[in-house]
Amino acid sequence: MEKPFGKPASIGGFSFGTCTLVTAPTTSSQPTVGTAAEDAVSASIFASSTERENKPLFTLPRAQGTLESPWRDVEWTEEQRTSLMKTVSSYRQSCDEGTQARVLLLGPVGSGKSSFVSSVQSVFNGRVTNRAMVGSSSISFTKKLQSFNIHGQKGEDPTGLVLCDIVGLGGEEMVGLTLHDILSVIKGHVPEGHKFSPDQPVRSETVGYVKRPSLKDKIHCVAFVVDASKILTYSKRFSITFQNLREHISDLGVHQVALLTHIDKICPETAKDVTQVYKSHIIRDTMSKAGDLLGMSTSYIVPVKNYSSELDLDKDTDVLLLSAVDHILQYADLYFQDNTPQDAGPKII
C-alpha cells in the first residue's frame, strides 16, 4: 500500500490523497466537493490490477437471430440522414450568449471516445477521416483535454456542438485522471490542452487555470462511452465508480447520456447490416447491462457504430451516429434551459 499524501478525504466512495479506491457503497448523504477537496491530491479512479481481482459483473444469454419488430423505430433513409444533418448543423442553444454545447466524452480506455469524435467529423466531412488521434492499445492514447468543433458541411459555419475528449479511465497504468480533475473539467477550470498527471492535479496554480469560468467554459452534458464487446469484463468496482461519478456530476446540474460502442463486434447480424441494431437480442440485452453498470435507464443510452477500417461512408452508419448526436444535444440543451434566466424569454430569430 502506498503512503498517503497527508490526511485522505473520502468523497462519495473516492479516496482523495491515497492511491486506493474505496469500494464501499455510498450513503444517502453525499458531502459537497468544496475548496479543500479541490486542492487535495486525488486518487486515480481506475487501476486495472484491482479490476482483474473481481469477477465479471455480468453474463449474457446466447440469444441468436433477430426480433420480429425493432424495439426502437428508426428511418434508415437518405432523407432521414439529410434531416438529421440539418438538425445538428442548425443547432443553437437556448441561451443568448452564443455559447456552443460542450459535451465531455468519458469512459474506459479503448471504449471508442476518440473514434466517435472522428466518426462524427467524418459524416460532415463527406469522407472517413481521423482528426482525433485514435489508439489501439490498453493505454489511453489521449493524454490531454482536447476540444473538437464539429464543422458543418463544406462552406457551412461550425455547428453549435463541441466534443471534448480526455484521457481514458483505467488501462494498464495509472493514467492520471481523478475525480477531482474530472469535476474541474466540468466546472470549466481546466485549460484547453492541459495534460493530466496523477502527480499534478488541477489547481488554481495550474498554467492557464480558469478561475472564474463562464458558461462557455463549462461542460454542458457528459456522454459516458461504454464498449459493448467488453461489457462482460467490467467488474463491480467499475460499476461503483461509474455511479459515484454520476452522482457528483448530477450535483453540478449536468445531464448525462451514454453511448454503447462496438456493437458490430457483438452482433454478427448488425455487423453485416447496421439497420438490424434495434432488432438484435444481444444488443438489447447489452444495453440493459450497460444501464445496470452506469446506474441509468436505457432510455439515456444509444448504440453507435464508429468508423474504423472503412474508407467510405455508409448511409445507415451515418444515421445511427447522427441519431446519437441529436440525442446528446437534447440533453445538452436541458442544461441551457436550466441555466437561462426566467425573464430572458424566447429567442427571436
Short mmCIF file of C-alpha atoms in Angstrom, two decimals:
data_model
loop_
_atom_site.label_atom_id
_atom_site.label_comp_id
_atom_site.label_asym_id
_atom_site.label_seq_id
_atom_site.Cartn_x
_atom_site.Cartn_y
_atom_site.Cartn_z
CA MET A 1 0.00 0.00 0.00
CA GLU A 2 1.29 3.42 -0.95
CA LYS A 3 1.78 6.01 1.71
CA PRO A 4 -1.00 8.65 1.74
CA PHE A 5 -0.24 12.23 0.83
CA GLY A 6 -1.25 13.66 4.19
CA LYS A 7 -4.71 13.02 5.56
CA PRO A 8 -7.02 11.49 2.92
CA ALA A 9 -10.52 12.79 2.39
CA SER A 10 -13.13 10.34 1.14
CA ILE A 11 -15.89 11.76 -1.07
CA GLY A 12 -18.64 9.57 -2.45
CA GLY A 13 -16.54 6.40 -2.37
CA PHE A 14 -13.41 8.02 -3.84
CA SER A 15 -10.36 8.24 -1.62
CA PHE A 16 -8.63 11.59 -2.03
CA GLY A 17 -4.95 11.71 -1.16
CA THR A 18 -4.22 8.00 -1.47
CA CYS A 19 -3.68 5.59 -4.33
CA THR A 20 -6.64 3.39 -3.45
CA LEU A 21 -10.27 3.39 -4.44
CA VAL A 22 -12.84 2.93 -1.70
CA THR A 23 -15.42 0.43 -2.89
CA ALA A 24 -17.92 0.61 -0.06
CA PRO A 25 -21.39 1.70 -1.20
CA THR A 26 -22.16 5.39 -0.83
CA THR A 27 -24.55 6.66 1.80
CA SER A 28 -27.59 8.78 1.14
CA SER A 29 -25.85 11.93 2.29
CA GLN A 30 -23.07 12.96 -0.08
CA PRO A 31 -20.52 15.55 1.08
CA THR A 32 -20.14 18.51 -1.20
CA VAL A 33 -16.95 18.91 -3.20
CA GLY A 34 -15.52 22.06 -1.68
CA THR A 35 -12.38 24.15 -1.76
CA ALA A 36 -10.43 21.77 0.46
CA ALA A 37 -11.23 18.83 -1.79
CA GLU A 38 -10.34 20.82 -4.90
CA ASP A 39 -6.87 21.44 -3.50
CA ALA A 40 -6.39 17.81 -2.41
CA VAL A 41 -4.44 15.23 -4.39
CA SER A 42 -6.99 12.77 -5.78
CA ALA A 43 -6.53 9.05 -6.29
CA SER A 44 -6.52 7.61 -9.80
CA ILE A 45 -10.04 6.36 -10.48
CA PHE A 46 -9.18 3.04 -12.05
CA ALA A 47 -6.36 0.58 -11.51
CA SER A 48 -6.53 -2.45 -13.79
CA SER A 49 -4.89 -4.77 -11.29
CA THR A 50 -7.80 -4.34 -8.91
CA GLU A 51 -10.29 -4.85 -11.72
CA ARG A 52 -8.84 -8.25 -12.53
CA GLU A 53 -9.24 -9.30 -8.92
CA ASN A 54 -13.02 -9.08 -9.23
CA LYS A 55 -15.28 -11.43 -11.11
CA PRO A 56 -17.12 -10.12 -14.18
CA LEU A 57 -20.25 -8.20 -13.24
CA PHE A 58 -22.49 -9.57 -16.00
CA THR A 59 -23.31 -12.61 -18.07
CA LEU A 60 -25.36 -12.53 -21.26
CA PRO A 61 -27.63 -15.18 -22.75
CA ARG A 62 -26.61 -16.75 -26.04
CA ALA A 63 -29.51 -15.23 -27.93
CA GLN A 64 -29.44 -15.83 -31.67
CA GLY A 65 -31.31 -14.32 -34.57
CA THR A 66 -33.31 -11.11 -34.57
CA LEU A 67 -36.62 -9.88 -33.21
CA GLU A 68 -39.64 -9.66 -35.47
CA SER A 69 -40.03 -5.93 -34.84
CA PRO A 70 -37.50 -3.31 -33.68
CA TRP A 71 -37.55 -2.06 -30.09
CA ARG A 72 -36.80 1.47 -31.34
CA ASP A 73 -38.03 2.94 -34.58
CA VAL A 74 -35.50 4.50 -36.95
CA GLU A 75 -35.94 5.62 -40.55
CA TRP A 76 -32.99 4.25 -42.48
CA THR A 77 -33.32 6.58 -45.45
CA GLU A 78 -31.22 9.19 -47.19
CA GLU A 79 -33.93 11.72 -46.32
CA GLN A 80 -33.54 10.92 -42.62
CA ARG A 81 -29.77 11.26 -42.87
CA THR A 82 -30.17 14.68 -44.51
CA SER A 83 -32.75 15.76 -41.94
CA LEU A 84 -30.51 14.76 -39.00
CA MET A 85 -27.53 16.56 -40.53
CA LYS A 86 -29.63 19.70 -40.88
CA THR A 87 -30.84 19.38 -37.27
CA VAL A 88 -27.30 19.06 -35.91
CA SER A 89 -25.86 21.74 -38.21
CA SER A 90 -28.51 24.29 -37.29
CA TYR A 91 -28.47 23.59 -33.55
CA ARG A 92 -28.07 26.68 -31.40
CA GLN A 93 -28.50 26.52 -27.64
CA SER A 94 -31.36 28.31 -25.94
CA CYS A 95 -29.32 30.94 -24.06
CA ASP A 96 -28.34 34.27 -25.59
CA GLU A 97 -24.59 34.05 -25.09
CA GLY A 98 -23.71 32.39 -28.39
CA THR A 99 -22.21 29.51 -26.46
CA GLN A 100 -21.61 26.17 -28.15
CA ALA A 101 -22.76 22.99 -26.40
CA ARG A 102 -19.65 21.42 -24.87
CA VAL A 103 -20.02 17.66 -24.41
CA LEU A 104 -17.47 15.68 -22.41
CA LEU A 105 -16.87 12.10 -23.53
CA LEU A 106 -15.97 9.97 -20.53
CA GLY A 107 -15.20 6.25 -20.49
CA PRO A 108 -12.66 3.45 -20.11
CA VAL A 109 -9.53 3.23 -22.22
CA GLY A 110 -10.34 1.87 -25.68
CA SER A 111 -14.09 2.41 -25.37
CA GLY A 112 -14.21 4.43 -28.59
CA LYS A 113 -14.33 8.06 -27.42
CA SER A 114 -11.82 9.39 -29.94
CA SER A 115 -13.26 7.15 -32.65
CA PHE A 116 -16.70 8.65 -32.03
CA VAL A 117 -15.30 12.16 -32.47
CA SER A 118 -13.62 11.18 -35.72
CA SER A 119 -16.71 9.33 -36.95
CA VAL A 120 -19.00 12.33 -36.37
CA GLN A 121 -16.49 14.59 -38.09
CA SER A 122 -16.33 12.14 -40.98
CA VAL A 123 -20.09 12.35 -41.55
CA PHE A 124 -19.88 16.12 -42.02
CA ASN A 125 -16.63 15.98 -44.00
CA GLY A 126 -18.21 13.63 -46.50
CA ARG A 127 -15.39 11.10 -46.16
CA VAL A 128 -13.80 8.98 -43.44
CA THR A 129 -11.18 10.99 -41.56
CA ASN A 130 -9.35 10.58 -38.26
CA ARG A 131 -8.82 14.06 -36.91
CA ALA A 132 -8.98 12.86 -33.29
CA MET A 133 -5.92 10.64 -32.75
CA VAL A 134 -7.07 7.07 -32.13
CA GLY A 135 -5.00 4.40 -30.40
CA SER A 136 -5.33 0.63 -30.28
CA SER A 137 -3.59 -0.34 -27.02
CA SER A 138 -4.85 -0.76 -23.46
CA ILE A 139 -3.14 2.51 -22.52
CA SER A 140 -5.06 5.70 -23.23
CA PHE A 141 -3.84 7.39 -26.43
CA THR A 142 -5.44 10.69 -25.45
CA LYS A 143 -3.36 12.36 -22.72
CA LYS A 144 -4.84 15.85 -22.54
CA LEU A 145 -8.05 17.83 -22.78
CA GLN A 146 -8.92 18.29 -26.45
CA SER A 147 -11.97 20.10 -27.78
CA PHE A 148 -13.22 19.40 -31.30
CA ASN A 149 -15.55 21.77 -33.12
CA ILE A 150 -17.95 19.82 -35.27
CA HIS A 151 -17.98 21.72 -38.54
CA GLY A 152 -20.91 21.69 -40.89
CA GLN A 153 -20.59 20.55 -44.47
CA LYS A 154 -18.10 22.35 -46.67
CA GLY A 155 -18.82 26.04 -46.81
CA GLU A 156 -21.03 25.99 -43.71
CA ASP A 157 -20.31 27.54 -40.32
CA PRO A 158 -19.27 25.33 -37.38
CA THR A 159 -22.21 23.66 -35.64
CA GLY A 160 -23.22 24.54 -32.09
CA LEU A 161 -21.54 21.35 -30.84
CA VAL A 162 -18.07 20.81 -29.36
CA LEU A 163 -16.96 17.29 -28.39
CA CYS A 164 -14.37 17.20 -25.60
CA ASP A 165 -12.03 14.23 -25.32
CA ILE A 166 -9.84 13.44 -22.30
CA VAL A 167 -7.66 10.62 -21.06
CA GLY A 168 -9.49 7.29 -20.71
CA LEU A 169 -10.37 5.73 -17.39
CA GLY A 170 -8.25 2.74 -16.44
CA GLY A 171 -5.78 0.80 -18.53
CA GLU A 172 -2.50 -0.88 -17.75
CA GLU A 173 -1.08 2.15 -15.97
CA MET A 174 -2.15 4.85 -13.56
CA VAL A 175 -3.32 7.27 -16.21
CA GLY A 176 -3.68 10.42 -14.18
CA LEU A 177 -7.43 11.01 -14.34
CA THR A 178 -9.03 11.67 -10.95
CA LEU A 179 -12.47 12.58 -9.70
CA HIS A 180 -11.15 16.00 -8.76
CA ASP A 181 -9.76 16.57 -12.27
CA ILE A 182 -12.98 15.37 -13.95
CA LEU A 183 -15.08 17.75 -11.88
CA SER A 184 -12.62 20.55 -12.59
CA VAL A 185 -13.09 19.96 -16.34
CA ILE A 186 -16.87 20.01 -15.98
CA LYS A 187 -16.77 23.21 -13.93
CA GLY A 188 -14.70 24.88 -16.67
CA HIS A 189 -11.47 25.39 -14.72
CA VAL A 190 -9.22 23.23 -16.92
CA PRO A 191 -7.49 24.97 -19.86
CA GLU A 192 -7.53 23.52 -23.35
CA GLY A 193 -4.58 21.18 -23.93
CA HIS A 194 -3.97 20.52 -20.23
CA LYS A 195 -2.06 17.26 -19.79
CA PHE A 196 -3.32 15.20 -16.88
CA SER A 197 -0.95 13.68 -14.34
CA PRO A 198 -1.61 11.88 -11.02
CA ASP A 199 1.29 13.86 -9.51
CA GLN A 200 -0.02 17.23 -10.67
CA PRO A 201 -3.77 17.59 -10.02
CA VAL A 202 -5.53 20.64 -11.38
CA ARG A 203 -5.05 23.57 -9.00
CA SER A 204 -5.51 27.32 -9.06
CA GLU A 205 -1.76 27.49 -9.75
CA THR A 206 -2.09 25.30 -12.88
CA VAL A 207 -0.93 27.14 -16.01
CA GLY A 208 -3.99 28.51 -17.79
CA TYR A 209 -6.32 27.69 -14.90
CA VAL A 210 -9.68 29.41 -15.42
CA LYS A 211 -10.50 30.99 -12.06
CA ARG A 212 -13.92 32.33 -12.98
CA PRO A 213 -15.28 30.13 -15.76
CA SER A 214 -18.15 31.49 -17.80
CA LEU A 215 -20.92 29.41 -19.33
CA LYS A 216 -18.88 28.84 -22.49
CA ASP A 217 -16.01 27.29 -20.48
CA LYS A 218 -18.15 24.69 -18.72
CA ILE A 219 -19.28 21.23 -19.77
CA HIS A 220 -22.99 21.15 -20.59
CA CYS A 221 -23.51 17.40 -20.98
CA VAL A 222 -21.48 14.27 -20.18
CA ALA A 223 -21.65 11.29 -22.52
CA PHE A 224 -20.34 8.08 -20.97
CA VAL A 225 -18.84 5.76 -23.56
CA VAL A 226 -19.03 2.02 -22.92
CA ASP A 227 -17.61 -0.73 -25.13
CA ALA A 228 -20.31 -3.34 -25.83
CA SER A 229 -17.69 -6.01 -26.55
CA LYS A 230 -16.17 -5.56 -23.07
CA ILE A 231 -19.36 -5.31 -21.03
CA LEU A 232 -18.74 -8.77 -19.54
CA THR A 233 -15.28 -7.80 -18.29
CA TYR A 234 -16.36 -4.79 -16.22
CA SER A 235 -16.23 -5.54 -12.51
CA LYS A 236 -18.40 -4.41 -9.61
CA ARG A 237 -15.67 -1.90 -8.81
CA PHE A 238 -16.19 -0.32 -12.23
CA SER A 239 -19.92 -0.06 -11.62
CA ILE A 240 -19.49 1.60 -8.22
CA THR A 241 -17.00 4.07 -9.69
CA PHE A 242 -19.31 5.00 -12.58
CA GLN A 243 -22.28 5.51 -10.32
CA ASN A 244 -20.32 7.59 -7.78
CA LEU A 245 -19.02 9.69 -10.63
CA ARG A 246 -22.55 10.17 -11.97
CA GLU A 247 -23.77 11.34 -8.56
CA HIS A 248 -21.13 14.09 -8.36
CA ILE A 249 -21.80 15.19 -11.94
CA SER A 250 -25.52 15.34 -11.21
CA ASP A 251 -24.79 17.57 -8.22
CA LEU A 252 -23.34 20.07 -10.70
CA GLY A 253 -26.62 20.09 -12.63
CA VAL A 254 -25.12 18.41 -15.70
CA HIS A 255 -27.25 15.88 -17.58
CA GLN A 256 -25.74 12.57 -18.66
CA VAL A 257 -26.27 10.12 -21.50
CA ALA A 258 -24.33 7.08 -22.70
CA LEU A 259 -23.02 5.67 -25.96
CA LEU A 260 -22.74 1.91 -26.44
CA THR A 261 -19.92 1.43 -28.95
CA HIS A 262 -18.53 -1.53 -30.92
CA ILE A 263 -21.98 -3.07 -31.36
CA ASP A 264 -20.77 -4.69 -34.58
CA LYS A 265 -18.34 -6.78 -32.53
CA ILE A 266 -21.08 -8.48 -30.50
CA CYS A 267 -23.78 -8.99 -33.12
CA PRO A 268 -22.98 -10.64 -36.49
CA GLU A 269 -26.30 -9.52 -37.99
CA THR A 270 -25.64 -5.88 -37.11
CA ALA A 271 -22.05 -6.17 -38.38
CA LYS A 272 -23.47 -7.15 -41.76
CA ASP A 273 -26.39 -4.72 -41.70
CA VAL A 274 -26.45 -1.88 -39.14
CA THR A 275 -30.21 -1.44 -39.64
CA GLN A 276 -30.64 -4.62 -37.60
CA VAL A 277 -29.33 -2.92 -34.45
CA TYR A 278 -32.77 -2.48 -32.88
CA LYS A 279 -33.87 -6.00 -33.76
CA SER A 280 -30.87 -7.63 -32.09
CA HIS A 281 -31.43 -9.71 -28.94
CA ILE A 282 -27.80 -9.42 -27.90
CA ILE A 283 -27.62 -5.64 -28.33
CA ARG A 284 -30.86 -5.15 -26.40
CA ASP A 285 -29.50 -7.29 -23.55
CA THR A 286 -26.16 -5.49 -23.64
CA MET A 287 -27.93 -2.13 -23.48
CA SER A 288 -29.67 -3.34 -20.32
CA LYS A 289 -26.34 -4.40 -18.80
CA ALA A 290 -24.84 -1.03 -19.69
CA GLY A 291 -27.73 0.61 -17.87
CA ASP A 292 -27.04 -1.51 -14.78
CA LEU A 293 -23.33 -0.70 -15.00
CA LEU A 294 -23.91 3.05 -15.16
CA GLY A 295 -26.97 3.17 -12.95
CA MET A 296 -29.11 4.82 -15.63
CA SER A 297 -32.21 3.97 -17.61
CA THR A 298 -31.66 2.54 -21.10
CA SER A 299 -33.67 5.48 -22.45
CA TYR A 300 -30.49 7.55 -21.95
CA ILE A 301 -28.32 5.05 -23.85
CA VAL A 302 -27.86 4.86 -27.61
CA PRO A 303 -25.85 2.31 -29.62
CA VAL A 304 -23.34 3.52 -32.19
CA LYS A 305 -21.03 2.02 -34.77
CA ASN A 306 -17.87 4.06 -35.27
CA TYR A 307 -15.93 4.13 -38.50
CA SER A 308 -12.73 2.11 -38.05
CA SER A 309 -11.46 0.10 -41.01
CA GLU A 310 -13.88 1.62 -43.54
CA LEU A 311 -12.67 4.02 -46.21
CA ASP A 312 -16.12 5.16 -47.39
CA LEU A 313 -19.15 6.47 -45.55
CA ASP A 314 -22.28 4.37 -45.16
CA LYS A 315 -25.75 5.92 -45.03
CA ASP A 316 -27.07 3.66 -42.27
CA THR A 317 -23.99 4.11 -40.10
CA ASP A 318 -24.34 7.86 -40.57
CA VAL A 319 -27.99 7.74 -39.45
CA LEU A 320 -27.03 5.88 -36.27
CA LEU A 321 -24.20 8.31 -35.50
CA LEU A 322 -26.31 11.40 -36.20
CA SER A 323 -29.14 10.00 -34.09
CA ALA A 324 -26.67 9.69 -31.21
CA VAL A 325 -25.52 13.30 -31.67
CA ASP A 326 -29.14 14.50 -31.77
CA HIS A 327 -29.77 12.53 -28.55
CA ILE A 328 -26.79 14.21 -26.87
CA LEU A 329 -27.85 17.69 -27.97
CA GLN A 330 -31.31 17.25 -26.48
CA TYR A 331 -29.76 16.74 -23.03
CA ALA A 332 -27.15 19.46 -23.50
CA ASP A 333 -29.97 21.86 -24.28
CA LEU A 334 -31.66 20.95 -20.99
CA TYR A 335 -28.60 22.39 -19.24
CA PHE A 336 -29.04 25.70 -21.04
CA GLN A 337 -32.74 25.74 -20.29
CA ASP A 338 -31.98 25.12 -16.62
CA ASN A 339 -29.47 27.96 -16.60
CA THR A 340 -31.43 30.54 -18.59
CA PRO A 341 -32.76 33.49 -16.52
CA GLN A 342 -36.50 33.18 -16.07
CA ASP A 343 -37.11 36.61 -17.57
CA ALA A 344 -34.92 36.03 -20.62
CA GLY A 345 -37.86 34.94 -22.76
CA PRO A 346 -37.67 33.02 -26.05
CA LYS A 347 -35.21 33.87 -28.78
CA ILE A 348 -36.46 35.90 -31.73
CA ILE A 349 -34.81 34.85 -34.96
#
